[in-house]
Amino acid sequence: MYEMEKRGKKLRRINERKRNLSFFIAETIVIMWVSFALAAFIWAFIASFSTTRSIFSGNLFSEGLNFKGYRVVFVEYKIMRNFFNSLIYTTLACIGILLISAPGAYVISKYSFIGGTALRSFLAASTGLPSVMILVPVFMTIVRMNAANSMLTLIAVYIAAGVPVSLYYLTGFFATLPSTLQESAMIDGCSPIAAFWRIMFPLAKPGIISVTVFNFIAYWNEYIWALSLMSNPGKRTISIALQGITRAMTNQGNYPGMFAAVVIVLVPTIILFVFLSDYLLEDMTSGAIKG
Amino acid sequence: MILIFILPVVVICLVFYLWPIARTLMMSFFKISSITSPMKEWQFNGFNNYMQINLSPLFQRSMKNIILIWLVGGVFNFIFSFLFAVYITKLSGKEKRGKFYKTLIYLPNIITPVAIVTIWTQYIFNNRFGLLKNIFDFIGLHQLAAIPWTSQMYSFWAMTIAYTFGSVGYYMIMLSSAMKRIPQELYESAMIEGAGPMRQFGQITLPLIKDVHKMAQIFWALSCVNFFLWSRVFSINDSDPATLSPVNLLYTQVFGNSIGASTIQQANVGAGAAVAVYLTLIAIVVFGMFQLAFGKENYEY
């Protein structure tokens, strides 16, 4: 007995040492990785205040501070216009997705009805469907209806594209809420619809916030629909506008302008991230898997 | 109430999913000269679109590209995301630092990839003033420092590195949130029994996060099937063969080149539809493959 204990202690010591060594190696790699990313972001930020000649010389400040890059991007390319476009498209799309997916998810999780299971599996399957499978016919119809380059079209497409994933996630979330609350609200004279919006919807707040944060980022950065549907420069989203600006600046050799555009796009996202990091780093990913 | 609540969802399923899927399937058997041609101008083409794609060197190249990203990028992605996930899970008592690392590793996932690509291609990979050049010069590897990463010869690997670097954070978060649910006592007793860190990982961590690991593998494979933005933005040319992906090829087939251009050279929309059908089949195969590979049984803890 005593021998075994001694052996156990020894093994434990060896393994603790091994663990500490692997921990040290892992930490070194993490620090290198993070420094690399940080260096790239910081350089881009400083370069946006530099000049092309300084950038090529290797000393970003050799010609002092320079704001021309920002002027070009704000004044000539009117990037704020695209910024507000993205803000409007994304906000309205998030609201629309919620208004359709939350009631749908609730009904699917709490009631059984004809076709309910089929609908549920269809929605689950469509979350894995490559979007190119629907892109061409939808685009054709939109062009034929003369609805390309319209804000409402893009928002409608985002809502339709976003509903299955959100609904799938919220279904898992509503399933965990007790149905008794809804019933007692109805006994007190609420209609079923009012009972849902007044009682159940607010109770699902944590799930709803996670879904919305996730959707907001997904549609803020959305690319393929924005690229094919919004060719009018005044209506482009920030991503597509940034691509255009980067291409133009590369051709002109205007590096500070290019990085100014990058910084303008980065800063709001990073600020948002700082406020929402708890949701982004924990909830959605773990929730999505459980759901 | 059921009807009112479910009707919009059903409409979306029919109008935005079912009908377009059927339509794309149908289009893949027709020769269609332009995206705006009405149905009566479509010519039945049998399996010719599929044949044409199979023989197309560009399609073969694009398939090879995404398979390499899936395999080579996948190995790197999962090595680092597992390593970081374990590290972050075990980082007790240093939450603040852990959160800082986590945030920076995850950050590329919430920024528009267009900005990320710009930083990589214009700065990090620049062989005149770039970050990689400076790092390699600093450690004395001047030959590596001189590599023109964004040239035709290297751009595919440059893109794979950059893409994988950004993805690691996403999978790290996914895996670490699963690892956090494993009870700590299991590791304690394993250590007393004499299992080292590698054995603990292989015999405790991996089996207990099997479900999430499977999900992560499926997500990674599907992200390769859907690979588009990076392919389109990374090279100066929208559809450079070196960085071409099938979705990008399809997009070029259907919409022509350059942003929002309406001029279409020799487009065959039917062939584009055939690519979409191919990709959907691949997605189904991928899903089934991982379901089989990971098996059904689960461990309770």
JSON list of N, CA, C and O in Angstrom, two decimals, chain A residues 234-254:
[
{"chain": "A", "resi": 234, "resn": "GLY", "atom": "N", "xyz": [-22.84, 53.64, -55.01]},
{"chain": "A", "resi": 234, "resn": "GLY", "atom": "CA", "xyz": [-23.48, 54.33, -53.89]},
{"chain": "A", "resi": 234, "resn": "GLY", "atom": "C", "xyz": [-24.23, 53.39, -52.97]},
{"chain": "A", "resi": 234, "resn": "GLY", "atom": "O", "xyz": [-24.58, 53.76, -51.86]},
{"chain": "A", "resi": 235, "resn": "LYS", "atom": "N", "xyz": [-24.51, 52.18, -53.45]},
{"chain": "A", "resi": 235, "resn": "LYS", "atom": "CA", "xyz": [-25.31, 51.27, -52.64]},
{"chain": "A", "resi": 235, "resn": "LYS", "atom": "C", "xyz": [-24.50, 50.10, -52.11]},
{"chain": "A", "resi": 235, "resn": "LYS", "atom": "O", "xyz": [-25.01, 49.23, -51.42]},
{"chain": "A", "resi": 236, "resn": "ARG", "atom": "N", "xyz": [-23.21, 50.06, -52.47]},
{"chain": "A", "resi": 236, "resn": "ARG", "atom": "CA", "xyz": [-22.39, 48.93, -52.06]},
{"chain": "A", "resi": 236, "resn": "ARG", "atom": "C", "xyz": [-22.23, 48.85, -50.56]},
{"chain": "A", "resi": 236, "resn": "ARG", "atom": "O", "xyz": [-22.28, 49.86, -49.86]},
{"chain": "A", "resi": 237, "resn": "THR", "atom": "N", "xyz": [-21.95, 47.64, -50.09]},
{"chain": "A", "resi": 237, "resn": "THR", "atom": "CA", "xyz": [-21.66, 47.46, -48.66]},
{"chain": "A", "resi": 237, "resn": "THR", "atom": "C", "xyz": [-20.20, 47.81, -48.42]},
{"chain": "A", "resi": 237, "resn": "THR", "atom": "O", "xyz": [-19.41, 47.97, -49.36]},
{"chain": "A", "resi": 238, "resn": "ILE", "atom": "N", "xyz": [-19.84, 47.91, -47.15]},
{"chain": "A", "resi": 238, "resn": "ILE", "atom": "CA", "xyz": [-18.49, 48.34, -46.81]},
{"chain": "A", "resi": 238, "resn": "ILE", "atom": "C", "xyz": [-17.43, 47.36, -47.31]},
{"chain": "A", "resi": 238, "resn": "ILE", "atom": "O", "xyz": [-16.38, 47.77, -47.79]},
{"chain": "A", "resi": 239, "resn": "SER", "atom": "N", "xyz": [-17.72, 46.06, -47.25]},
{"chain": "A", "resi": 239, "resn": "SER", "atom": "CA", "xyz": [-16.76, 45.05, -47.73]},
{"chain": "A", "resi": 239, "resn": "SER", "atom": "C", "xyz": [-16.45, 45.24, -49.21]},
{"chain": "A", "resi": 239, "resn": "SER", "atom": "O", "xyz": [-15.30, 45.24, -49.61]},
{"chain": "A", "resi": 240, "resn": "ILE", "atom": "N", "xyz": [-17.50, 45.37, -50.00]},
{"chain": "A", "resi": 240, "resn": "ILE", "atom": "CA", "xyz": [-17.32, 45.48, -51.45]},
{"chain": "A", "resi": 240, "resn": "ILE", "atom": "C", "xyz": [-16.64, 46.81, -51.78]},
{"chain": "A", "resi": 240, "resn": "ILE", "atom": "O", "xyz": [-15.75, 46.87, -52.63]},
{"chain": "A", "resi": 241, "resn": "ALA", "atom": "N", "xyz": [-17.04, 47.86, -51.07]},
{"chain": "A", "resi": 241, "resn": "ALA", "atom": "CA", "xyz": [-16.41, 49.16, -51.29]},
{"chain": "A", "resi": 241, "resn": "ALA", "atom": "C", "xyz": [-14.92, 49.08, -50.96]},
{"chain": "A", "resi": 241, "resn": "ALA", "atom": "O", "xyz": [-14.07, 49.59, -51.70]},
{"chain": "A", "resi": 242, "resn": "LEU", "atom": "N", "xyz": [-14.60, 48.41, -49.86]},
{"chain": "A", "resi": 242, "resn": "LEU", "atom": "CA", "xyz": [-13.20, 48.28, -49.46]},
{"chain": "A", "resi": 242, "resn": "LEU", "atom": "C", "xyz": [-12.40, 47.55, -50.53]},
{"chain": "A", "resi": 242, "resn": "LEU", "atom": "O", "xyz": [-11.27, 47.94, -50.84]},
{"chain": "A", "resi": 243, "resn": "GLN", "atom": "N", "xyz": [-13.01, 46.53, -51.11]},
{"chain": "A", "resi": 243, "resn": "GLN", "atom": "CA", "xyz": [-12.31, 45.79, -52.17]},
{"chain": "A", "resi": 243, "resn": "GLN", "atom": "C", "xyz": [-12.01, 46.72, -53.34]},
{"chain": "A", "resi": 243, "resn": "GLN", "atom": "O", "xyz": [-10.89, 46.73, -53.87]},
{"chain": "A", "resi": 244, "resn": "GLY", "atom": "N", "xyz": [-13.00, 47.51, -53.72]},
{"chain": "A", "resi": 244, "resn": "GLY", "atom": "CA", "xyz": [-12.81, 48.45, -54.82]},
{"chain": "A", "resi": 244, "resn": "GLY", "atom": "C", "xyz": [-11.70, 49.45, -54.51]},
{"chain": "A", "resi": 244, "resn": "GLY", "atom": "O", "xyz": [-10.83, 49.72, -55.34]},
{"chain": "A", "resi": 245, "resn": "ILE", "atom": "N", "xyz": [-11.73, 50.00, -53.29]},
{"chain": "A", "resi": 245, "resn": "ILE", "atom": "CA", "xyz": [-10.73, 50.99, -52.90]},
{"chain": "A", "resi": 245, "resn": "ILE", "atom": "C", "xyz": [-9.34, 50.37, -52.89]},
{"chain": "A", "resi": 245, "resn": "ILE", "atom": "O", "xyz": [-8.38, 50.95, -53.42]},
{"chain": "A", "resi": 246, "resn": "THR", "atom": "N", "xyz": [-9.22, 49.16, -52.31]},
{"chain": "A", "resi": 246, "resn": "THR", "atom": "CA", "xyz": [-7.92, 48.49, -52.25]},
{"chain": "A", "resi": 246, "resn": "THR", "atom": "C", "xyz": [-7.34, 48.30, -53.65]},
{"chain": "A", "resi": 246, "resn": "THR", "atom": "O", "xyz": [-6.17, 48.56, -53.90]},
{"chain": "A", "resi": 247, "resn": "ARG", "atom": "N", "xyz": [-8.21, 47.83, -54.58]},
{"chain": "A", "resi": 247, "resn": "ARG", "atom": "CA", "xyz": [-7.75, 47.63, -55.96]},
{"chain": "A", "resi": 247, "resn": "ARG", "atom": "C", "xyz": [-7.26, 48.94, -56.57]},
{"chain": "A", "resi": 247, "resn": "ARG", "atom": "O", "xyz": [-6.19, 49.02, -57.16]},
{"chain": "A", "resi": 248, "resn": "ALA", "atom": "N", "xyz": [-8.07, 49.99, -56.39]},
{"chain": "A", "resi": 248, "resn": "ALA", "atom": "CA", "xyz": [-7.72, 51.28, -56.97]},
{"chain": "A", "resi": 248, "resn": "ALA", "atom": "C", "xyz": [-6.41, 51.81, -56.39]},
{"chain": "A", "resi": 248, "resn": "ALA", "atom": "O", "xyz": [-5.54, 52.31, -57.11]},
{"chain": "A", "resi": 249, "resn": "MET", "atom": "N", "xyz": [-6.25, 51.69, -55.08]},
{"chain": "A", "resi": 249, "resn": "MET", "atom": "CA", "xyz": [-5.07, 52.20, -54.40]},
{"chain": "A", "resi": 249, "resn": "MET", "atom": "C", "xyz": [-3.82, 51.40, -54.79]},
{"chain": "A", "resi": 249, "resn": "MET", "atom": "O", "xyz": [-2.73, 51.96, -54.88]},
{"chain": "A", "resi": 250, "resn": "THR", "atom": "N", "xyz": [-4.00, 50.09, -55.01]},
{"chain": "A", "resi": 250, "resn": "THR", "atom": "CA", "xyz": [-2.87, 49.29, -55.46]},
{"chain": "A", "resi": 250, "resn": "THR", "atom": "C", "xyz": [-2.40, 49.79, -56.82]},
{"chain": "A", "resi": 250, "resn": "THR", "atom": "O", "xyz": [-1.19, 49.95, -57.06]},
{"chain": "A", "resi": 251, "resn": "ASN", "atom": "N", "xyz": [-3.36, 50.05, -57.70]},
{"chain": "A", "resi": 251, "resn": "ASN", "atom": "CA", "xyz": [-2.99, 50.53, -59.03]},
{"chain": "A", "resi": 251, "resn": "ASN", "atom": "C", "xyz": [-2.32, 51.89, -58.99]},
{"chain": "A", "resi": 251, "resn": "ASN", "atom": "O", "xyz": [-1.40, 52.17, -59.74]},
{"chain": "A", "resi": 252, "resn": "GLN", "atom": "N", "xyz": [-2.81, 52.75, -58.07]},
{"chain": "A", "resi": 252, "resn": "GLN", "atom": "CA", "xyz": [-2.23, 54.09, -57.98]},
{"chain": "A", "resi": 252, "resn": "GLN", "atom": "C", "xyz": [-0.97, 54.10, -57.13]},
{"chain": "A", "resi": 252, "resn": "GLN", "atom": "O", "xyz": [-0.29, 55.13, -57.07]},
{"chain": "A", "resi": 253, "resn": "GLY", "atom": "N", "xyz": [-0.70, 53.01, -56.43]},
{"chain": "A", "resi": 253, "resn": "GLY", "atom": "CA", "xyz": [0.43, 52.97, -55.51]},
{"chain": "A", "resi": 253, "resn": "GLY", "atom": "C", "xyz": [0.24, 53.88, -54.31]},
{"chain": "A", "resi": 253, "resn": "GLY", "atom": "O", "xyz": [1.18, 54.42, -53.76]},
{"chain": "A", "resi": 254, "resn": "ASN", "atom": "N", "xyz": [-1.04, 54.05, -53.89]},
{"chain": "A", "resi": 254, "resn": "ASN", "atom": "CA", "xyz": [-1.31, 54.90, -52.73]},
{"chain": "A", "resi": 254, "resn": "ASN", "atom": "C", "xyz": [-1.49, 54.03, -51.49]},
{"chain": "A", "resi": 254, "resn": "ASN", "atom": "O", "xyz": [-2.60, 53.67, -51.11]}
]
